[in-house]
Short mmCIF file of C-alpha atoms and ligand atoms in Angstrom, two decimals:
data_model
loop_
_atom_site.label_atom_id
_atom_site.label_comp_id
_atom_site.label_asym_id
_atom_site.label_seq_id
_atom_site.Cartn_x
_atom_site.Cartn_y
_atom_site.Cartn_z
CA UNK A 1 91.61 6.70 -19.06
CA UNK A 2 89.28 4.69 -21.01
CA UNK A 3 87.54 2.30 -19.11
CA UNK A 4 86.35 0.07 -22.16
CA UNK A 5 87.27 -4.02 -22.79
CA UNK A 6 90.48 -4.65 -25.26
CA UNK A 7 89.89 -5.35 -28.74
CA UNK A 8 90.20 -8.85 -28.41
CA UNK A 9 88.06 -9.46 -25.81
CA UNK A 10 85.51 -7.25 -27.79
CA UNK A 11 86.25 -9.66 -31.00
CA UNK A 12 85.31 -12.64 -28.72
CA UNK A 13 82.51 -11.34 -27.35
CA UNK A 14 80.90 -10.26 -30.64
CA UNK A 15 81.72 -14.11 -31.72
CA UNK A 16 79.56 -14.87 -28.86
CA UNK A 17 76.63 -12.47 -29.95
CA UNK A 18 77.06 -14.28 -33.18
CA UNK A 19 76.77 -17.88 -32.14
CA UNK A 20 74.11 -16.32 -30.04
CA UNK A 21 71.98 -14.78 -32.33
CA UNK A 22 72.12 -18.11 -34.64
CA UNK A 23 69.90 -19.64 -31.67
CA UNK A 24 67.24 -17.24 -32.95
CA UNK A 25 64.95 -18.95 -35.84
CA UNK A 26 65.95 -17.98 -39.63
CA UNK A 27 62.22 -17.49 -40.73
CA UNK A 28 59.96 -15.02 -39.41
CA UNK A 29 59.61 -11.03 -39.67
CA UNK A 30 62.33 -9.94 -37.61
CA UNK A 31 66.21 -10.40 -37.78
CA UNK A 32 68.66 -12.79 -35.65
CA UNK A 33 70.19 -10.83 -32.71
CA UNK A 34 72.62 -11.57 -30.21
CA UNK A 35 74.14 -9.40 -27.31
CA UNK A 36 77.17 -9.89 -25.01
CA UNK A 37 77.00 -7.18 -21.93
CA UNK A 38 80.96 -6.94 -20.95
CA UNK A 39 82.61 -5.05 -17.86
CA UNK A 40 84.96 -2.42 -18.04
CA UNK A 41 87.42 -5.24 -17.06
CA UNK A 42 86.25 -7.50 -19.78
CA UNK A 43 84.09 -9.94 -17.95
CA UNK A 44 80.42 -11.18 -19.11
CA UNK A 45 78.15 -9.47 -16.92
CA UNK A 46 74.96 -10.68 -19.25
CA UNK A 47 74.22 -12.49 -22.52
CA UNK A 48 70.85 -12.71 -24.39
CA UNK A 49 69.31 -13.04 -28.25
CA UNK A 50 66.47 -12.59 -29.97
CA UNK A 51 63.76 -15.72 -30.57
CA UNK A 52 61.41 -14.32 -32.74
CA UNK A 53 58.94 -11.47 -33.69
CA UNK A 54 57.12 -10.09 -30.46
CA UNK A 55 59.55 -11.74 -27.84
CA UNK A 56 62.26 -9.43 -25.81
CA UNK A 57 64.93 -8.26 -27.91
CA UNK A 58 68.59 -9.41 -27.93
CA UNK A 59 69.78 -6.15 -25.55
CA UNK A 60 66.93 -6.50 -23.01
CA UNK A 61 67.20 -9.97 -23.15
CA UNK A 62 70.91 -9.34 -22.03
CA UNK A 63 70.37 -6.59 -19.75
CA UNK A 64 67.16 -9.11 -18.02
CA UNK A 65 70.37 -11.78 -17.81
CA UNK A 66 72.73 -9.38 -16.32
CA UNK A 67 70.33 -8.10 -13.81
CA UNK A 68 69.28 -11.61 -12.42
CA UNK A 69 72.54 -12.47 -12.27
CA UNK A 70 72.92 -9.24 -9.92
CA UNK A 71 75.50 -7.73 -11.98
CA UNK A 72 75.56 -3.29 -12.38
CA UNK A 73 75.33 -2.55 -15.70
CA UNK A 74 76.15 0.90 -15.48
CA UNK A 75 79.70 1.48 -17.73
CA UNK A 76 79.38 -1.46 -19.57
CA UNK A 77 79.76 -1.77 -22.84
CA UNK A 78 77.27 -3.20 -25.50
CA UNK A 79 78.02 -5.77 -27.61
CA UNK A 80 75.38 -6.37 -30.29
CA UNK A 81 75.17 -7.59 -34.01
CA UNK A 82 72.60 -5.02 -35.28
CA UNK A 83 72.34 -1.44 -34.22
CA UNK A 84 69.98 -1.25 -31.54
CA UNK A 85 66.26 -0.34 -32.71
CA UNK A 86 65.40 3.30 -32.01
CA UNK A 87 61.67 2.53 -32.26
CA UNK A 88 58.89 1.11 -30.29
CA UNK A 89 57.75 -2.04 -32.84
CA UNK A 90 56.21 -5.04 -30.88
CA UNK A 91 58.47 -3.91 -28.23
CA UNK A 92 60.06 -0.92 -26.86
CA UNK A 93 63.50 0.97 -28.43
CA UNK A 94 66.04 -0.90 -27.24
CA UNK A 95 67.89 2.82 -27.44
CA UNK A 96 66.00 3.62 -24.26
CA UNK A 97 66.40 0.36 -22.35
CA UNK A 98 70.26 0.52 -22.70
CA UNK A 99 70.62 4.05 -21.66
CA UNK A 100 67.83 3.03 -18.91
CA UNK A 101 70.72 0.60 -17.63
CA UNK A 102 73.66 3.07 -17.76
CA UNK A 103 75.41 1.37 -20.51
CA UNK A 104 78.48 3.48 -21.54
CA UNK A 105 79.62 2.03 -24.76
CA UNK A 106 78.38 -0.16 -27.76
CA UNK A 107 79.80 -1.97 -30.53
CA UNK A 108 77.43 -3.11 -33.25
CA UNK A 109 78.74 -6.05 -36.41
CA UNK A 110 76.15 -3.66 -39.08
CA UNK A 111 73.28 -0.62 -38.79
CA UNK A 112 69.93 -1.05 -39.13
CA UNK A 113 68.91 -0.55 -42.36
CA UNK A 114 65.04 0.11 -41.29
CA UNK A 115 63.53 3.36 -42.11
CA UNK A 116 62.49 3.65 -38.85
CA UNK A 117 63.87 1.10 -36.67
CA UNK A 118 67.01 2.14 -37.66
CA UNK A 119 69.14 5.40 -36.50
CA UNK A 120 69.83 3.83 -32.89
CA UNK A 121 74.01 5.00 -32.64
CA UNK A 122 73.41 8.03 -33.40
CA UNK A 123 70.76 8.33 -30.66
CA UNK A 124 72.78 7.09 -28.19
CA UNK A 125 76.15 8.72 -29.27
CA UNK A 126 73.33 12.24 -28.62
CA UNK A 127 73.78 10.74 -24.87
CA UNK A 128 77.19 10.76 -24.86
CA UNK A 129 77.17 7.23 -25.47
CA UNK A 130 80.83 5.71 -27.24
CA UNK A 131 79.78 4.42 -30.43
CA UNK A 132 82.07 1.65 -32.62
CA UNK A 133 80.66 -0.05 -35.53
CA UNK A 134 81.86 -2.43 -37.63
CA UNK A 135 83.58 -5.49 -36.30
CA UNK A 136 82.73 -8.91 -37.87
CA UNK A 137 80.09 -6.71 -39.98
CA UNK A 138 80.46 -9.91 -42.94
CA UNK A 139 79.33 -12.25 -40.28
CA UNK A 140 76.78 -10.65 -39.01
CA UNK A 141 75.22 -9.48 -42.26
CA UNK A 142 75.40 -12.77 -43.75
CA UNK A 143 73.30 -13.60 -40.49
CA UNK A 144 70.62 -11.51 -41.33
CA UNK A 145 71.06 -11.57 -45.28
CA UNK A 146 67.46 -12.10 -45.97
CA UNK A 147 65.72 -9.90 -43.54
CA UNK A 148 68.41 -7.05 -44.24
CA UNK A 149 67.26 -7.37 -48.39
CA UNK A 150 64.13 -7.18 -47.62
CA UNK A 151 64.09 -3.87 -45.79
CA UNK A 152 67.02 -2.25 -48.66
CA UNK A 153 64.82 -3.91 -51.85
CA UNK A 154 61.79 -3.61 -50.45
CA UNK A 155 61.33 -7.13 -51.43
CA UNK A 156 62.21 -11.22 -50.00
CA UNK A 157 65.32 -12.82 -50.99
CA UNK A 158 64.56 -15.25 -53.79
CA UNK A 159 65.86 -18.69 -53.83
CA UNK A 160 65.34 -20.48 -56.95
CA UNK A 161 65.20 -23.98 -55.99
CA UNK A 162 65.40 -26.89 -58.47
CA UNK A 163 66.19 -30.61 -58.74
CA UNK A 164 67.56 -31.40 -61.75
CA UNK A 165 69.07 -34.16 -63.52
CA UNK A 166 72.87 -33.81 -65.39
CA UNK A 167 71.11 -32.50 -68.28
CA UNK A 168 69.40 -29.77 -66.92
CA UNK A 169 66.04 -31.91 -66.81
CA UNK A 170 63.25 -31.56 -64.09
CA UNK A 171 60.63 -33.69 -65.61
CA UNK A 172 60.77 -37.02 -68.57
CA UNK A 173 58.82 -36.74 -71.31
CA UNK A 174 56.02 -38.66 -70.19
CA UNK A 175 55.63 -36.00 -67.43
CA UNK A 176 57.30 -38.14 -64.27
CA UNK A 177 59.48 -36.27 -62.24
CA UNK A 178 59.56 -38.16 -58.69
CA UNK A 179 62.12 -38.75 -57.76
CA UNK A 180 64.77 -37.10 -59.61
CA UNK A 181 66.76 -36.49 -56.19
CA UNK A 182 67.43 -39.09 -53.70
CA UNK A 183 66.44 -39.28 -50.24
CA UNK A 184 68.64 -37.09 -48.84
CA UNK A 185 68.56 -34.55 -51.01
CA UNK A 186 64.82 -34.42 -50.25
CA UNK A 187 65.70 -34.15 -46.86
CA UNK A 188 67.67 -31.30 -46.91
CA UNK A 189 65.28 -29.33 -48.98
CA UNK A 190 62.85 -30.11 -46.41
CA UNK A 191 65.36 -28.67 -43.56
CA UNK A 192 65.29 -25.62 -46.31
CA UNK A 193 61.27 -25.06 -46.24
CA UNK A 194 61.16 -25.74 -41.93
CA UNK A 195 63.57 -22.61 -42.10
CA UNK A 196 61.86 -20.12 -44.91
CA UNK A 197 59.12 -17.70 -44.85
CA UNK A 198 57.22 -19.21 -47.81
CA UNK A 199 57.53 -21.30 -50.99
CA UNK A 200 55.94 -21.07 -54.43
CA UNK A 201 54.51 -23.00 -57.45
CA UNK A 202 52.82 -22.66 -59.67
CA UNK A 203 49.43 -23.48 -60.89
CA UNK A 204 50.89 -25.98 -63.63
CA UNK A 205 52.81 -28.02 -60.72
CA UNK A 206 50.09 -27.73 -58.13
CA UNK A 207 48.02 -29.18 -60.61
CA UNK A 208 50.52 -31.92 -62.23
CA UNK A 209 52.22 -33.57 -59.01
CA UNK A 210 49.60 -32.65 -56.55
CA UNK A 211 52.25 -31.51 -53.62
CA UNK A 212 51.47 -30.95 -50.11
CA UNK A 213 54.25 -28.30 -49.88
CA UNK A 214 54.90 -28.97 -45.86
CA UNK A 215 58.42 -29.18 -43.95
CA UNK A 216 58.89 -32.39 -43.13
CA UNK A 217 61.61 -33.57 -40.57
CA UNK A 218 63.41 -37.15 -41.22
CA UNK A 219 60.97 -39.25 -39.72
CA UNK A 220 57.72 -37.44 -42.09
CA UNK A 221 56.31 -35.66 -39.53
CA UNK A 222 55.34 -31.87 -39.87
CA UNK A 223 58.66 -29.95 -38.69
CA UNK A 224 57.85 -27.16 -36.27
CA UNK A 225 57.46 -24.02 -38.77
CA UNK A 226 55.34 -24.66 -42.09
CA UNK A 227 56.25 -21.75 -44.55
CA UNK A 228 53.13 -19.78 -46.36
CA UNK A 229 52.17 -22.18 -49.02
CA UNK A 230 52.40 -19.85 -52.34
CA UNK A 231 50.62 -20.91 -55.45
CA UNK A 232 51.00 -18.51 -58.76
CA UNK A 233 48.37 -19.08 -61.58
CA UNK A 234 44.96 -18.49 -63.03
CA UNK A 235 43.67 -21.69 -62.52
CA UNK A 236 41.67 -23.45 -59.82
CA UNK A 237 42.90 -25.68 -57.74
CA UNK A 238 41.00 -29.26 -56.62
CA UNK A 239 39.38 -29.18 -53.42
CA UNK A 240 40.97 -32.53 -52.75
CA UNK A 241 44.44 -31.09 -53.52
CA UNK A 242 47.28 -31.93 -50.66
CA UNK A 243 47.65 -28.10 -50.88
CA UNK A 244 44.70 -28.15 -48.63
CA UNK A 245 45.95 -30.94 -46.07
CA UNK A 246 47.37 -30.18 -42.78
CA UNK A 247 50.30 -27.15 -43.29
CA UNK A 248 51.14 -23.70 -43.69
CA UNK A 249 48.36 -21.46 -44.94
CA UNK A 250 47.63 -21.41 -48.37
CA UNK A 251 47.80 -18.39 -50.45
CA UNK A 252 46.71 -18.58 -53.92
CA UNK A 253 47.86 -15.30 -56.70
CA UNK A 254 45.83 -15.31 -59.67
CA UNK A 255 48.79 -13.65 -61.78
CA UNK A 256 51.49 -14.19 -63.80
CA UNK A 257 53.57 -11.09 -62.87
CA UNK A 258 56.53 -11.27 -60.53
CA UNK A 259 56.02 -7.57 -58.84
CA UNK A 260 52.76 -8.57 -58.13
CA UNK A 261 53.72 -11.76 -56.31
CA UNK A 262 56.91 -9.92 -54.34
CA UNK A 263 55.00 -7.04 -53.06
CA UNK A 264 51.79 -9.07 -51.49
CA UNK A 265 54.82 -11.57 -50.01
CA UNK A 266 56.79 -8.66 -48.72
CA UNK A 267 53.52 -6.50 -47.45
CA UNK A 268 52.88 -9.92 -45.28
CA UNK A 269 56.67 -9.33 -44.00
CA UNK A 270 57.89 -12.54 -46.28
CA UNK A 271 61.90 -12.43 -45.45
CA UNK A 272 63.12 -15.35 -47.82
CA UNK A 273 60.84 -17.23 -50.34
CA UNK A 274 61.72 -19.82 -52.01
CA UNK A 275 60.45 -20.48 -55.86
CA UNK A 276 60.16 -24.51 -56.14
CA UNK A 277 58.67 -23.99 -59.97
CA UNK A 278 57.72 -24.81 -62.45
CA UNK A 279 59.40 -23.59 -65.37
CA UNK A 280 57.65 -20.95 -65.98
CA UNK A 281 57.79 -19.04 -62.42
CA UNK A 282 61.53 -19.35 -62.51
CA UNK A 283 61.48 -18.23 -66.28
CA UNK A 284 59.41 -15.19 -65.18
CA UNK A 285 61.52 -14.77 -61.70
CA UNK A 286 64.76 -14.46 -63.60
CA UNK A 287 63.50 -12.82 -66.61
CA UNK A 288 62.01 -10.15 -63.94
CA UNK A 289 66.21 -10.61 -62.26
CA UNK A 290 64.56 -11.50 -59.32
CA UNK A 291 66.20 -14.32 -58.03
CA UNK A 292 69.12 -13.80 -55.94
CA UNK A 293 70.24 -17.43 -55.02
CA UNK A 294 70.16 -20.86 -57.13
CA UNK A 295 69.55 -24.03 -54.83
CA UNK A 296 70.12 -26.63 -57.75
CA UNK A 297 70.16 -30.60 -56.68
CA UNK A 298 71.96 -31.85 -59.21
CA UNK A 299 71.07 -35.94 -59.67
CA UNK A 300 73.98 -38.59 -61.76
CA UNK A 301 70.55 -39.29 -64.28
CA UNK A 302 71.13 -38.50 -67.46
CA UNK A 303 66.94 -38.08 -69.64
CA UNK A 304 67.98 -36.60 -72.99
CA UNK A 305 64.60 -35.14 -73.30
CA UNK A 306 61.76 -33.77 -71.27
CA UNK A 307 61.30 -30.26 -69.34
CA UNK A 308 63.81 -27.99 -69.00
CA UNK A 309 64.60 -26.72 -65.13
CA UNK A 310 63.42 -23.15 -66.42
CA UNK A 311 61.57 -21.57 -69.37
CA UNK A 312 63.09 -19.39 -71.61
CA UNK A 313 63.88 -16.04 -70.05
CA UNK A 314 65.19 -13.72 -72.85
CA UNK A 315 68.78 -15.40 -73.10
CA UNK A 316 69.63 -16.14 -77.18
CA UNK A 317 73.43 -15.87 -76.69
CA UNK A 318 76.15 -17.67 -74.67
CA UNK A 319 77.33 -14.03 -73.47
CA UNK A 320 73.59 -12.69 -72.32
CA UNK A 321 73.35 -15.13 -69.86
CA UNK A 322 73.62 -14.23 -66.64
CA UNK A 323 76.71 -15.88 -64.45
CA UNK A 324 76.29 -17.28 -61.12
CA UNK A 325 79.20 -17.49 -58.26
CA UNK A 326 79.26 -20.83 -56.68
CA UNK A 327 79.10 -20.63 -53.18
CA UNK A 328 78.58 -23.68 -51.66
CA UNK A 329 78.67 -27.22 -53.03
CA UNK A 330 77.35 -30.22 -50.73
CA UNK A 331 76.68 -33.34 -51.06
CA UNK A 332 73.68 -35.56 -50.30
CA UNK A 333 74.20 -39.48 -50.96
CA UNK A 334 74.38 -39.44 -54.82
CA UNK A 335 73.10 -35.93 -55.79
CA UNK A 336 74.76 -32.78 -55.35
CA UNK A 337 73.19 -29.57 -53.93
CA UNK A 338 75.08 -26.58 -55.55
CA UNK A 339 74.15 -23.13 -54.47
CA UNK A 340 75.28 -20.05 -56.08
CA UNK A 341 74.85 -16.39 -56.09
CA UNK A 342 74.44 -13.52 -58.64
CA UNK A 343 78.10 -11.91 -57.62
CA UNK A 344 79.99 -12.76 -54.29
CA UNK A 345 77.85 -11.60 -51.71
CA UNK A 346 75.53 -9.60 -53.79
CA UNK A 347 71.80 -9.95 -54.64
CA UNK A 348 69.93 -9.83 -58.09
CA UNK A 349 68.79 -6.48 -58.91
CA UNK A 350 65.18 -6.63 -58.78
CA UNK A 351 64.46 -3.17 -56.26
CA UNK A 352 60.88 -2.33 -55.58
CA UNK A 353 59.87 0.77 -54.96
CA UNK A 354 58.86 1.16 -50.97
CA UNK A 355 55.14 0.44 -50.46
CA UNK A 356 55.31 -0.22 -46.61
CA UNK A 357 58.25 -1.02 -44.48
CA UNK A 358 57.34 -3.72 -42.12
CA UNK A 359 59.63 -3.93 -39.62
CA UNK A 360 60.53 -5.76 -36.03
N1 NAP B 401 62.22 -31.23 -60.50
C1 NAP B 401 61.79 -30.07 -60.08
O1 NAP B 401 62.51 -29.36 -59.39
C2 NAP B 401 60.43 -29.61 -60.44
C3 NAP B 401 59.90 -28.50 -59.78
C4 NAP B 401 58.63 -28.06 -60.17
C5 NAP B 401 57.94 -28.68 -61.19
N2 NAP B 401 58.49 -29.76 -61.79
C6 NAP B 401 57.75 -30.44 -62.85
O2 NAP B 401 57.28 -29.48 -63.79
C7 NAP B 401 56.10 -30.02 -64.38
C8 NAP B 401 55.00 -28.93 -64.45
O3 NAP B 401 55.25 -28.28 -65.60
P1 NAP B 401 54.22 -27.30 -66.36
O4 NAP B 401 54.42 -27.56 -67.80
O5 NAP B 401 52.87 -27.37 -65.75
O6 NAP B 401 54.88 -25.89 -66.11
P2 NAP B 401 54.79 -24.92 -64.88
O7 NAP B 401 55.81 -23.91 -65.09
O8 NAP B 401 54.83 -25.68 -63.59
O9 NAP B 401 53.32 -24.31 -64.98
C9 NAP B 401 52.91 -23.47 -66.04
C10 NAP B 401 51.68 -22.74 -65.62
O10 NAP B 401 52.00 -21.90 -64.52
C11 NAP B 401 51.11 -20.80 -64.49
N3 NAP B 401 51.94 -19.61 -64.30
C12 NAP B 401 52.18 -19.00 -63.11
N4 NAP B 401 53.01 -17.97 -63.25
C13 NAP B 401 53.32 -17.91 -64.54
C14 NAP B 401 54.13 -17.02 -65.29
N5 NAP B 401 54.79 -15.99 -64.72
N6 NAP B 401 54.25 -17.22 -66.61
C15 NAP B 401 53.60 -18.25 -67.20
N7 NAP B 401 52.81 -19.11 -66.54
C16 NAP B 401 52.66 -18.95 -65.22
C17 NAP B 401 50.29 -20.86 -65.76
O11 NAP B 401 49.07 -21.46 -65.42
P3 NAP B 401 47.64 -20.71 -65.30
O12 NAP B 401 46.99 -20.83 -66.62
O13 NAP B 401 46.89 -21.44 -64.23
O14 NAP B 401 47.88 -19.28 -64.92
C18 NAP B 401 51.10 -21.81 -66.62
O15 NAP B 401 50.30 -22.49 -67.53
C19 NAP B 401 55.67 -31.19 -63.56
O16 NAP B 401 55.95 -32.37 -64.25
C20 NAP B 401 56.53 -31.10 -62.34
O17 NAP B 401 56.82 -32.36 -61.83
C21 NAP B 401 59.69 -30.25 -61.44
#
């Protein structure tokens, strides 16, 4: 007899690790993690998630819950998100500390796709351990999106974030482009920056609107977590530039070329960056088919001329150019936010070749 929780109490409980894990933050190095510990007769006997690079891990965190709680953990079953790591990163394999506590069985939402971290089920089915993969894998991978395309392309997710006006405009002719969006729009892209690795401009915007770049929350103080400030050009920048002000660190690329930019960001374990512009660093970003998600505030102003949201990029035709899936369309007082994706689900195919694989 198989002493294992039914299916729908495994369903639950791997809705729970879900909702847990989204407790963890959505920037930083490492992915979000949650972990149910469940009885052979079903009930919780410890819960836990992961809060960020160099803290406990979703399963010990779980197994540290059960254990204070004074529940056995030996023949319980494992309910996790992601595979459990096989490695010892800033912490220990979380392969060992479940075996450690006599768990039985596991069910894990998606593998690990780390070189090294992952390869954790088949370690444990070695001990004899009941393995099932699988369940609420879209979930859980849409959880982790950016952190799992990093360690498959070898390279952050690329959000191409613009605010625009109805026609396609991000600047008048006379150069003045604030605001286009209104004030909540602004808001929300700030909520975007307090939860991304890093953002980028380029030398030409740095220079023209003099941006500090920052997460702000509502009330314009600094929110918690400042992304890497990312500037791409040859030129210098003012020593009196906001850039410089209180904020993430600064990191300034004297390049023009995309690779370039992608493999310092994702040798500094950059998850998710998003491009802010100009035109010419989106041009290049989707010329290079780099960019993986569109982020475009979309204002009722209508300019008839002035700069273009992107550069050219190599489209002359109607049927070259590329076609985005809508995924989401929100609104914020009088603008629109629209995001969209290359193909449902799927990311551009810009795949760098593996340099290093930084990893939790
Ligand atoms: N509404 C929006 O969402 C939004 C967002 C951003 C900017 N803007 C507006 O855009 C305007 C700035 O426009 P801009 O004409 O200065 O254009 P830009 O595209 O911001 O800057 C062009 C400069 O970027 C540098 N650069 C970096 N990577 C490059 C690459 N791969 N290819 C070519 N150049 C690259 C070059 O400068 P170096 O010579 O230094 O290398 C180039 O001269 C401002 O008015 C700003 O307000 C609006």
């Amino acid at each position: 007899m198989d002493h294992t929780p039914q299916a729908p109490t495994i369903d639950a409980a791997m809705q729970r690790a879900l909702d847990l894990a989204a407790r963890g933050p959505a920037h930083g190095p490492n992915p979000r993690v949650g972990c149910v510990l469940l009885a052979p007769d079903g009930t919780t006997l410890g819960e836990g998630w992961h809060r960020g690079a160099g803290t406990p891990h979703a399963e010990v965190a779980a197994l540290t819950d059960a254990h204070t709680r004074g529940h056995d953990t030996r023949g319980a079953t494992a309910v996790v998100t992601l595979e459990p790591c096989n490695h010892t990163g800033r912490t220990g394999p979380c392969t060992r500390a479940l075996l450690d506590a006599g768990i039985t069985h596991l069910v894990h939402a998606i593998d690990d796709p780390g070189a090294t971290s992952g390869g954790g089920a088949a370690t444990l089915r070695a001990h004899g351990i009941h393995v099932q993969a699988g369940t609420r894998a879209t979930e859980a991978l849409e959880l982790v999106r950016h952190w799992h395309h990093a360690l498959t392309h070898h390279r952050p997710w690329v959000t191409l974030k613009t605010a625009i006006t109805l026609d396609g405009r991000i600047a008048a002719p006379d150069g003045t482009s604030r605001w286009i969006t209104g004030t909540e729009a602004r808001t929300h892209a700030h909520t975007v920056r307090a939860r991304t690795d890093a953002i980028a401009v380029t030398t030409g915007t740095a220079l023209a609107d003099d941006p500090a770049l920052t997460a702000r929350t509502p009330a314009g103080g600094l929110a918690g977590h400042q992304p890497l400030r990312v500037v791409v050009g040859h030129r210098d920048l003012p020593a009196g530039a906001r850039l410089n002000g209180p904020g993430g660190e600064v990191l300034h690329l004297r390049t023009h070329d995309v690779d370039e930019v992608l493999r310092v960001l994702h040798e500094r374990e950059v998850r998710h960056l998003v491009v802010e512009g100009g035109p010419a660093l989106g041009a290049a970003f989707l010329a290079a088919d780099a960019v993986d998600e569109l982020h475009a505030y979309v204002a009722p102003v209508l300019l008839g001329e002035g700069l273009g949201a992107v550069a050219p990029f190599g489209v002359t035709t109607l049927a070259d150019a590329p076609r985005w899936h809508t995924t989401a369309v929100e609104r914020f007082g009088a603008d629109v936010l629209v995001v969209a994706r290359r193909a449902p689900g799927e990311p551009a195919r810009r795949t760098m070749t593996r340099t290093t694989t930084p990893e939790a």
